[in-house]
mmCIF file of C-alpha atoms in Angstrom:
data_model
loop_
_atom_site.group_PDB
_atom_site.id
_atom_site.type_symbol
_atom_site.label_atom_id
_atom_site.label_comp_id
_atom_site.label_asym_id
_atom_site.label_seq_id
_atom_site.Cartn_x
_atom_site.Cartn_y
_atom_site.Cartn_z
ATOM 1 C CA ASP Z 171 0.000 0.000 0.000
ATOM 2 C CA SER Z 172 1.560 3.270 -1.194
ATOM 3 C CA GLY Z 173 -0.505 5.432 1.136
ATOM 4 C CA VAL Z 174 -1.976 7.386 -1.770
ATOM 5 C CA THR Z 175 -5.761 7.106 -1.911
ATOM 6 C CA GLN Z 176 -7.793 7.670 -5.042
ATOM 7 C CA THR Z 177 -11.554 7.692 -5.388
ATOM 8 C CA PRO Z 178 -13.584 6.436 -7.079
ATOM 9 C CA LYS Z 179 -11.947 3.281 -8.380
ATOM 10 C CA HIS Z 180 -14.211 3.076 -11.381
ATOM 11 C CA LEU Z 181 -16.299 5.665 -13.164
ATOM 12 C CA ILE Z 182 -18.604 5.148 -16.117
ATOM 13 C CA THR Z 183 -20.161 8.166 -17.685
ATOM 14 C CA ALA Z 184 -21.487 9.465 -20.985
ATOM 15 C CA THR Z 185 -19.916 11.785 -23.503
ATOM 16 C CA GLY Z 186 -20.361 15.442 -22.708
ATOM 17 C CA GLN Z 187 -20.505 14.868 -18.976
ATOM 18 C CA ARG Z 188 -18.227 16.161 -16.240
ATOM 19 C CA VAL Z 189 -16.514 14.127 -13.521
ATOM 20 C CA THR Z 190 -14.252 14.780 -10.559
ATOM 21 C CA LEU Z 191 -11.467 12.457 -9.480
ATOM 22 C CA ARG Z 192 -10.121 12.723 -5.965
ATOM 23 C CA CYS Z 193 -6.699 12.023 -4.511
ATOM 24 C CA SER Z 194 -5.314 12.058 -0.980
ATOM 25 C CA PRO Z 195 -1.511 12.008 -0.908
ATOM 26 C CA ARG Z 196 0.669 10.052 1.480
ATOM 27 C CA SER Z 197 0.962 11.606 4.892
ATOM 28 C CA GLY Z 198 3.719 14.196 4.779
ATOM 29 C CA ASP Z 199 3.878 14.464 0.996
ATOM 30 C CA LEU Z 200 3.387 17.979 -0.312
ATOM 31 C CA SER Z 201 3.565 17.306 -4.036
ATOM 32 C CA VAL Z 202 0.744 15.749 -6.040
ATOM 33 C CA TYR Z 203 0.902 14.641 -9.650
ATOM 34 C CA TRP Z 204 -1.758 13.493 -12.077
ATOM 35 C CA TYR Z 205 -0.983 11.057 -14.866
ATOM 36 C CA GLN Z 206 -3.189 9.582 -17.572
ATOM 37 C CA GLN Z 207 -2.518 6.048 -18.738
ATOM 38 C CA SER Z 208 -4.013 4.807 -21.973
ATOM 39 C CA LEU Z 209 -3.057 1.869 -24.144
ATOM 40 C CA ASP Z 210 -1.797 3.926 -27.062
ATOM 41 C CA GLN Z 211 -0.224 6.890 -25.235
ATOM 42 C CA GLY Z 212 1.319 5.202 -22.228
ATOM 43 C CA LEU Z 213 1.738 7.246 -19.055
ATOM 44 C CA GLN Z 214 1.241 10.917 -19.785
ATOM 45 C CA PHE Z 215 1.952 13.588 -17.214
ATOM 46 C CA LEU Z 216 -0.944 15.985 -16.791
ATOM 47 C CA ILE Z 217 -0.224 18.389 -13.953
ATOM 48 C CA GLN Z 218 1.666 18.802 -10.678
ATOM 49 C CA TYR Z 219 0.875 20.729 -7.519
ATOM 50 C CA TYR Z 220 3.147 21.477 -4.621
ATOM 51 C CA ASN Z 221 1.731 22.690 -1.339
ATOM 52 C CA GLY Z 222 -1.322 24.116 -3.031
ATOM 53 C CA GLU Z 223 0.419 25.788 -5.947
ATOM 54 C CA GLU Z 224 0.593 24.599 -9.529
ATOM 55 C CA ARG Z 225 4.212 23.638 -10.309
ATOM 56 C CA ALA Z 226 4.227 22.037 -13.708
ATOM 57 C CA LYS Z 227 1.844 21.413 -16.532
ATOM 58 C CA GLY Z 228 2.068 18.643 -19.061
ATOM 59 C CA ASN Z 229 -0.266 17.411 -21.740
ATOM 60 C CA ILE Z 230 -3.413 18.498 -20.002
ATOM 61 C CA LEU Z 231 -6.363 19.444 -22.149
ATOM 62 C CA GLU Z 232 -8.183 22.725 -21.615
ATOM 63 C CA ARG Z 233 -11.287 20.689 -20.720
ATOM 64 C CA PHE Z 234 -9.378 19.328 -17.739
ATOM 65 C CA SER Z 235 -8.506 21.234 -14.606
ATOM 66 C CA ALA Z 236 -7.111 20.413 -11.212
ATOM 67 C CA GLN Z 237 -6.469 21.933 -7.834
ATOM 68 C CA GLN Z 238 -4.822 21.097 -4.552
ATOM 69 C CA PHE Z 239 -6.597 22.101 -1.391
ATOM 70 C CA PRO Z 240 -5.158 23.357 1.924
ATOM 71 C CA ASP Z 241 -5.393 19.853 3.396
ATOM 72 C CA LEU Z 242 -3.231 18.763 0.395
ATOM 73 C CA HIS Z 243 -5.803 16.544 -1.234
ATOM 74 C CA SER Z 244 -6.247 17.137 -4.934
ATOM 75 C CA GLU Z 245 -9.063 16.921 -7.431
ATOM 76 C CA LEU Z 246 -8.920 16.463 -11.176
ATOM 77 C CA ASN Z 247 -11.946 17.747 -13.037
ATOM 78 C CA LEU Z 248 -12.687 16.427 -16.493
ATOM 79 C CA SER Z 249 -15.438 18.108 -18.486
ATOM 80 C CA SER Z 250 -17.104 17.762 -21.887
ATOM 81 C CA LEU Z 251 -15.930 14.194 -21.846
ATOM 82 C CA GLU Z 252 -15.110 12.409 -25.072
ATOM 83 C CA LEU Z 253 -14.688 8.720 -25.823
ATOM 84 C CA GLY Z 254 -10.948 9.245 -26.075
ATOM 85 C CA ASP Z 255 -10.777 10.376 -22.461
ATOM 86 C CA SER Z 256 -11.377 6.804 -21.358
ATOM 87 C CA ALA Z 257 -8.227 5.844 -19.489
ATOM 88 C CA LEU Z 258 -6.715 5.034 -16.137
ATOM 89 C CA TYR Z 259 -5.974 8.205 -14.193
ATOM 90 C CA PHE Z 260 -3.256 7.963 -11.590
ATOM 91 C CA CYS Z 261 -2.444 10.298 -8.798
ATOM 92 C CA ALA Z 262 1.023 10.191 -7.290
ATOM 93 C CA SER Z 263 2.630 12.057 -4.437
ATOM 94 C CA SER Z 264 6.135 12.825 -3.265
ATOM 95 C CA VAL Z 265 7.779 14.621 -0.399
ATOM 96 C CA GLN Z 266 9.603 17.229 -2.430
ATOM 97 C CA VAL Z 267 8.740 19.249 -5.501
ATOM 98 C CA ASN Z 268 11.152 17.043 -7.457
ATOM 99 C CA GLY Z 269 13.994 14.649 -6.842
ATOM 100 C CA SER Z 270 12.105 12.169 -4.697
ATOM 101 C CA PRO Z 271 10.344 8.987 -5.786
ATOM 102 C CA LEU Z 272 6.705 9.167 -6.749
ATOM 103 C CA HIS Z 273 4.248 6.991 -4.882
ATOM 104 C CA PHE Z 274 1.250 6.070 -6.965
ATOM 105 C CA GLY Z 275 -2.337 5.501 -5.991
ATOM 106 C CA ASN Z 276 -4.381 2.633 -7.398
ATOM 107 C CA GLY Z 277 -5.892 4.808 -10.087
ATOM 108 C CA THR Z 278 -9.377 5.675 -11.266
ATOM 109 C CA ARG Z 279 -10.558 3.841 -14.328
ATOM 110 C CA LEU Z 280 -12.722 6.176 -16.376
ATOM 111 C CA THR Z 281 -14.941 4.786 -19.094
ATOM 112 C CA VAL Z 282 -16.761 7.238 -21.332
ATOM 113 C CA THR Z 283 -19.592 5.720 -23.345
ATOM 114 C CA GLU U 1295 12.477 18.041 -24.195
ATOM 115 C CA LEU U 1296 13.278 14.908 -22.283
ATOM 116 C CA LYS U 1297 12.179 11.721 -24.024
ATOM 117 C CA VAL U 1298 12.474 8.188 -22.732
ATOM 118 C CA GLU U 1299 12.523 5.096 -24.894
ATOM 119 C CA GLN U 1300 12.366 1.516 -23.744
ATOM 120 C CA ASN U 1301 13.003 -1.642 -25.612
ATOM 121 C CA PRO U 1302 11.755 -4.138 -26.086
ATOM 122 C CA LEU U 1303 8.118 -3.193 -25.560
ATOM 123 C CA PHE U 1304 7.100 -6.817 -25.304
ATOM 124 C CA LEU U 1305 9.184 -9.625 -23.952
ATOM 125 C CA SER U 1306 8.293 -13.258 -23.577
ATOM 126 C CA MET U 1307 10.907 -15.266 -21.799
ATOM 127 C CA GLN U 1308 11.241 -18.741 -20.424
ATOM 128 C CA GLU U 1309 11.610 -19.432 -16.756
ATOM 129 C CA GLY U 1310 15.217 -19.656 -15.728
ATOM 130 C CA LYS U 1311 16.530 -17.466 -18.539
ATOM 131 C CA ASN U 1312 18.256 -14.101 -18.297
ATOM 132 C CA TYR U 1313 17.333 -10.982 -20.178
ATOM 133 C CA THR U 1314 17.873 -7.226 -20.212
ATOM 134 C CA ILE U 1315 15.472 -4.337 -20.725
ATOM 135 C CA TYR U 1316 16.993 -1.145 -22.080
ATOM 136 C CA CYS U 1317 16.018 2.419 -21.331
ATOM 137 C CA ASN U 1318 17.448 5.330 -23.304
ATOM 138 C CA TYR U 1319 16.781 8.958 -22.495
ATOM 139 C CA SER U 1320 17.367 11.949 -24.703
ATOM 140 C CA THR U 1321 18.819 14.653 -22.475
ATOM 141 C CA THR U 1322 20.784 14.897 -19.271
ATOM 142 C CA SER U 1323 18.857 13.325 -16.449
ATOM 143 C CA ASP U 1324 19.428 13.726 -12.731
ATOM 144 C CA ARG U 1325 17.693 10.537 -11.744
ATOM 145 C CA LEU U 1326 16.435 7.359 -13.303
ATOM 146 C CA TYR U 1327 13.626 5.295 -11.823
ATOM 147 C CA TRP U 1328 12.293 1.836 -12.495
ATOM 148 C CA TYR U 1329 8.716 0.908 -11.689
ATOM 149 C CA ARG U 1330 6.717 -2.271 -11.910
ATOM 150 C CA GLN U 1331 3.006 -2.451 -12.769
ATOM 151 C CA ASP U 1332 0.863 -5.563 -12.493
ATOM 152 C CA PRO U 1333 -2.229 -5.685 -14.747
ATOM 153 C CA GLY U 1334 -4.883 -3.277 -13.558
ATOM 154 C CA LYS U 1335 -2.776 -2.245 -10.595
ATOM 155 C CA SER U 1336 -0.746 0.723 -9.508
ATOM 156 C CA LEU U 1337 2.924 1.408 -10.170
ATOM 157 C CA GLU U 1338 5.384 0.170 -7.583
ATOM 158 C CA SER U 1339 8.781 1.794 -7.246
ATOM 159 C CA LEU U 1340 11.652 -0.658 -7.754
ATOM 160 C CA PHE U 1341 14.858 1.358 -8.043
ATOM 161 C CA VAL U 1342 16.147 4.901 -7.998
ATOM 162 C CA LEU U 1343 19.501 5.458 -9.701
ATOM 163 C CA LEU U 1344 21.203 8.698 -8.858
ATOM 164 C CA SER U 1345 24.648 8.721 -10.410
ATOM 165 C CA ASN U 1346 26.771 7.375 -13.214
ATOM 166 C CA GLY U 1347 27.725 3.769 -12.613
ATOM 167 C CA ALA U 1348 25.018 3.242 -10.011
ATOM 168 C CA VAL U 1349 23.922 -0.344 -9.667
ATOM 169 C CA LYS U 1350 21.101 -1.616 -7.509
ATOM 170 C CA GLN U 1351 19.861 -5.139 -7.002
ATOM 171 C CA GLU U 1352 16.750 -6.620 -5.508
ATOM 172 C CA GLY U 1353 16.263 -10.347 -5.832
ATOM 173 C CA ARG U 1354 16.431 -11.345 -9.487
ATOM 174 C CA LEU U 1355 16.387 -7.750 -10.735
ATOM 175 C CA MET U 1356 19.416 -5.548 -11.165
ATOM 176 C CA ALA U 1357 19.347 -1.989 -12.487
ATOM 177 C CA SER U 1358 22.276 0.080 -13.669
ATOM 178 C CA LEU U 1359 22.848 3.563 -14.994
ATOM 179 C CA ASP U 1360 25.338 4.929 -17.526
ATOM 180 C CA THR U 1361 24.802 8.675 -17.696
ATOM 181 C CA LYS U 1362 27.365 9.162 -20.445
ATOM 182 C CA ALA U 1363 25.488 6.824 -22.736
ATOM 183 C CA ARG U 1364 22.139 8.036 -21.342
ATOM 184 C CA LEU U 1365 21.240 4.428 -20.795
ATOM 185 C CA SER U 1366 19.805 2.404 -17.988
ATOM 186 C CA THR U 1367 19.323 -1.335 -17.986
ATOM 187 C CA LEU U 1368 17.139 -3.663 -15.980
ATOM 188 C CA HIS U 1369 18.634 -7.138 -15.942
ATOM 189 C CA ILE U 1370 16.531 -10.137 -15.068
ATOM 190 C CA THR U 1371 18.318 -13.198 -13.784
ATOM 191 C CA ALA U 1372 16.786 -16.686 -13.872
ATOM 192 C CA ALA U 1373 13.286 -15.397 -14.526
ATOM 193 C CA VAL U 1374 10.332 -16.764 -12.601
ATOM 194 C CA HIS U 1375 6.625 -16.420 -13.351
ATOM 195 C CA ASP U 1376 6.122 -13.906 -10.541
ATOM 196 C CA LEU U 1377 8.208 -11.393 -12.473
ATOM 197 C CA SER U 1378 5.547 -11.168 -15.174
ATOM 198 C CA ALA U 1379 4.469 -7.518 -15.217
ATOM 199 C CA THR U 1380 5.037 -4.289 -17.106
ATOM 200 C CA TYR U 1381 8.252 -2.486 -16.240
ATOM 201 C CA PHE U 1382 8.613 1.241 -16.732
ATOM 202 C CA CYS U 1383 11.665 3.402 -16.606
ATOM 203 C CA ALA U 1384 11.291 7.101 -15.927
ATOM 204 C CA ALA U 1385 13.782 9.928 -16.085
ATOM 205 C CA GLU U 1386 13.881 13.295 -14.428
ATOM 206 C CA ASN U 1387 16.021 16.288 -15.184
ATOM 207 C CA SER U 1388 16.761 19.349 -13.157
ATOM 208 C CA GLY U 1389 14.227 22.044 -12.648
ATOM 209 C CA ASN U 1390 10.555 21.610 -12.210
ATOM 210 C CA THR U 1391 9.946 18.905 -14.779
ATOM 211 C CA PRO U 1392 8.284 15.807 -13.346
ATOM 212 C CA LEU U 1393 9.084 12.264 -14.320
ATOM 213 C CA VAL U 1394 8.898 11.321 -17.972
ATOM 214 C CA PHE U 1395 8.013 7.675 -18.467
ATOM 215 C CA GLY U 1396 8.923 5.244 -21.166
ATOM 216 C CA LYS U 1397 6.117 3.252 -22.791
ATOM 217 C CA GLY U 1398 6.866 0.237 -20.621
ATOM 218 C CA THR U 1399 8.061 -3.283 -21.307
ATOM 219 C CA ARG U 1400 5.431 -5.960 -20.900
ATOM 220 C CA LEU U 1401 7.244 -9.007 -19.605
ATOM 221 C CA SER U 1402 5.713 -12.452 -19.714
ATOM 222 C CA VAL U 1403 7.596 -15.323 -18.117
ATOM 223 C CA ILE U 1404 6.467 -18.701 -19.350
ATOM 224 C CA ALA U 1405 7.250 -22.202 -18.172
#
């Protein structure tokens, strides 16, 4: 158990809808990362937060947004969902802003129908 | 832009055999990580390699790093079925850029 908690585990929704994925980092970790894993694209970095502030942005679509709250949990919001957004979304956390190993949650499997 | 390439992407090997997975990265990297992922599961950290010539071993897995060649290897010794999984390498360079992952090597160990 990595100590990173993601909810829900599974999510099935229709195109055009909006969903929110939730992540609680390991105790003591200040940095939270979101990754998208799909069969054809592999693991793609979406966005990173450190102690409530956005630190780095990757291949995140404009339809997607995220935030990290004062208690350090993070939410990833996906809107106007398309079939191609179906993927496994991982949250990871680390102690530092960079240079320390990432600890991954169990992921949220999103299916858009 | 840091890019990470792994090969092979698929590997089927017999129990008891040895094999190596290769990980090349395109620009200077401060750290190199290896992760394991079982089907439908999360990623588990295996090794962190911090400097040129670093070698780490855990059971039948040994990882090494050659920063001059921008190459890391994951060597599997006397494979067993329990090693069947997807193995990812990931590189990180200085600054605020998070880990960049390779596409993963799906390893299947067969009797």
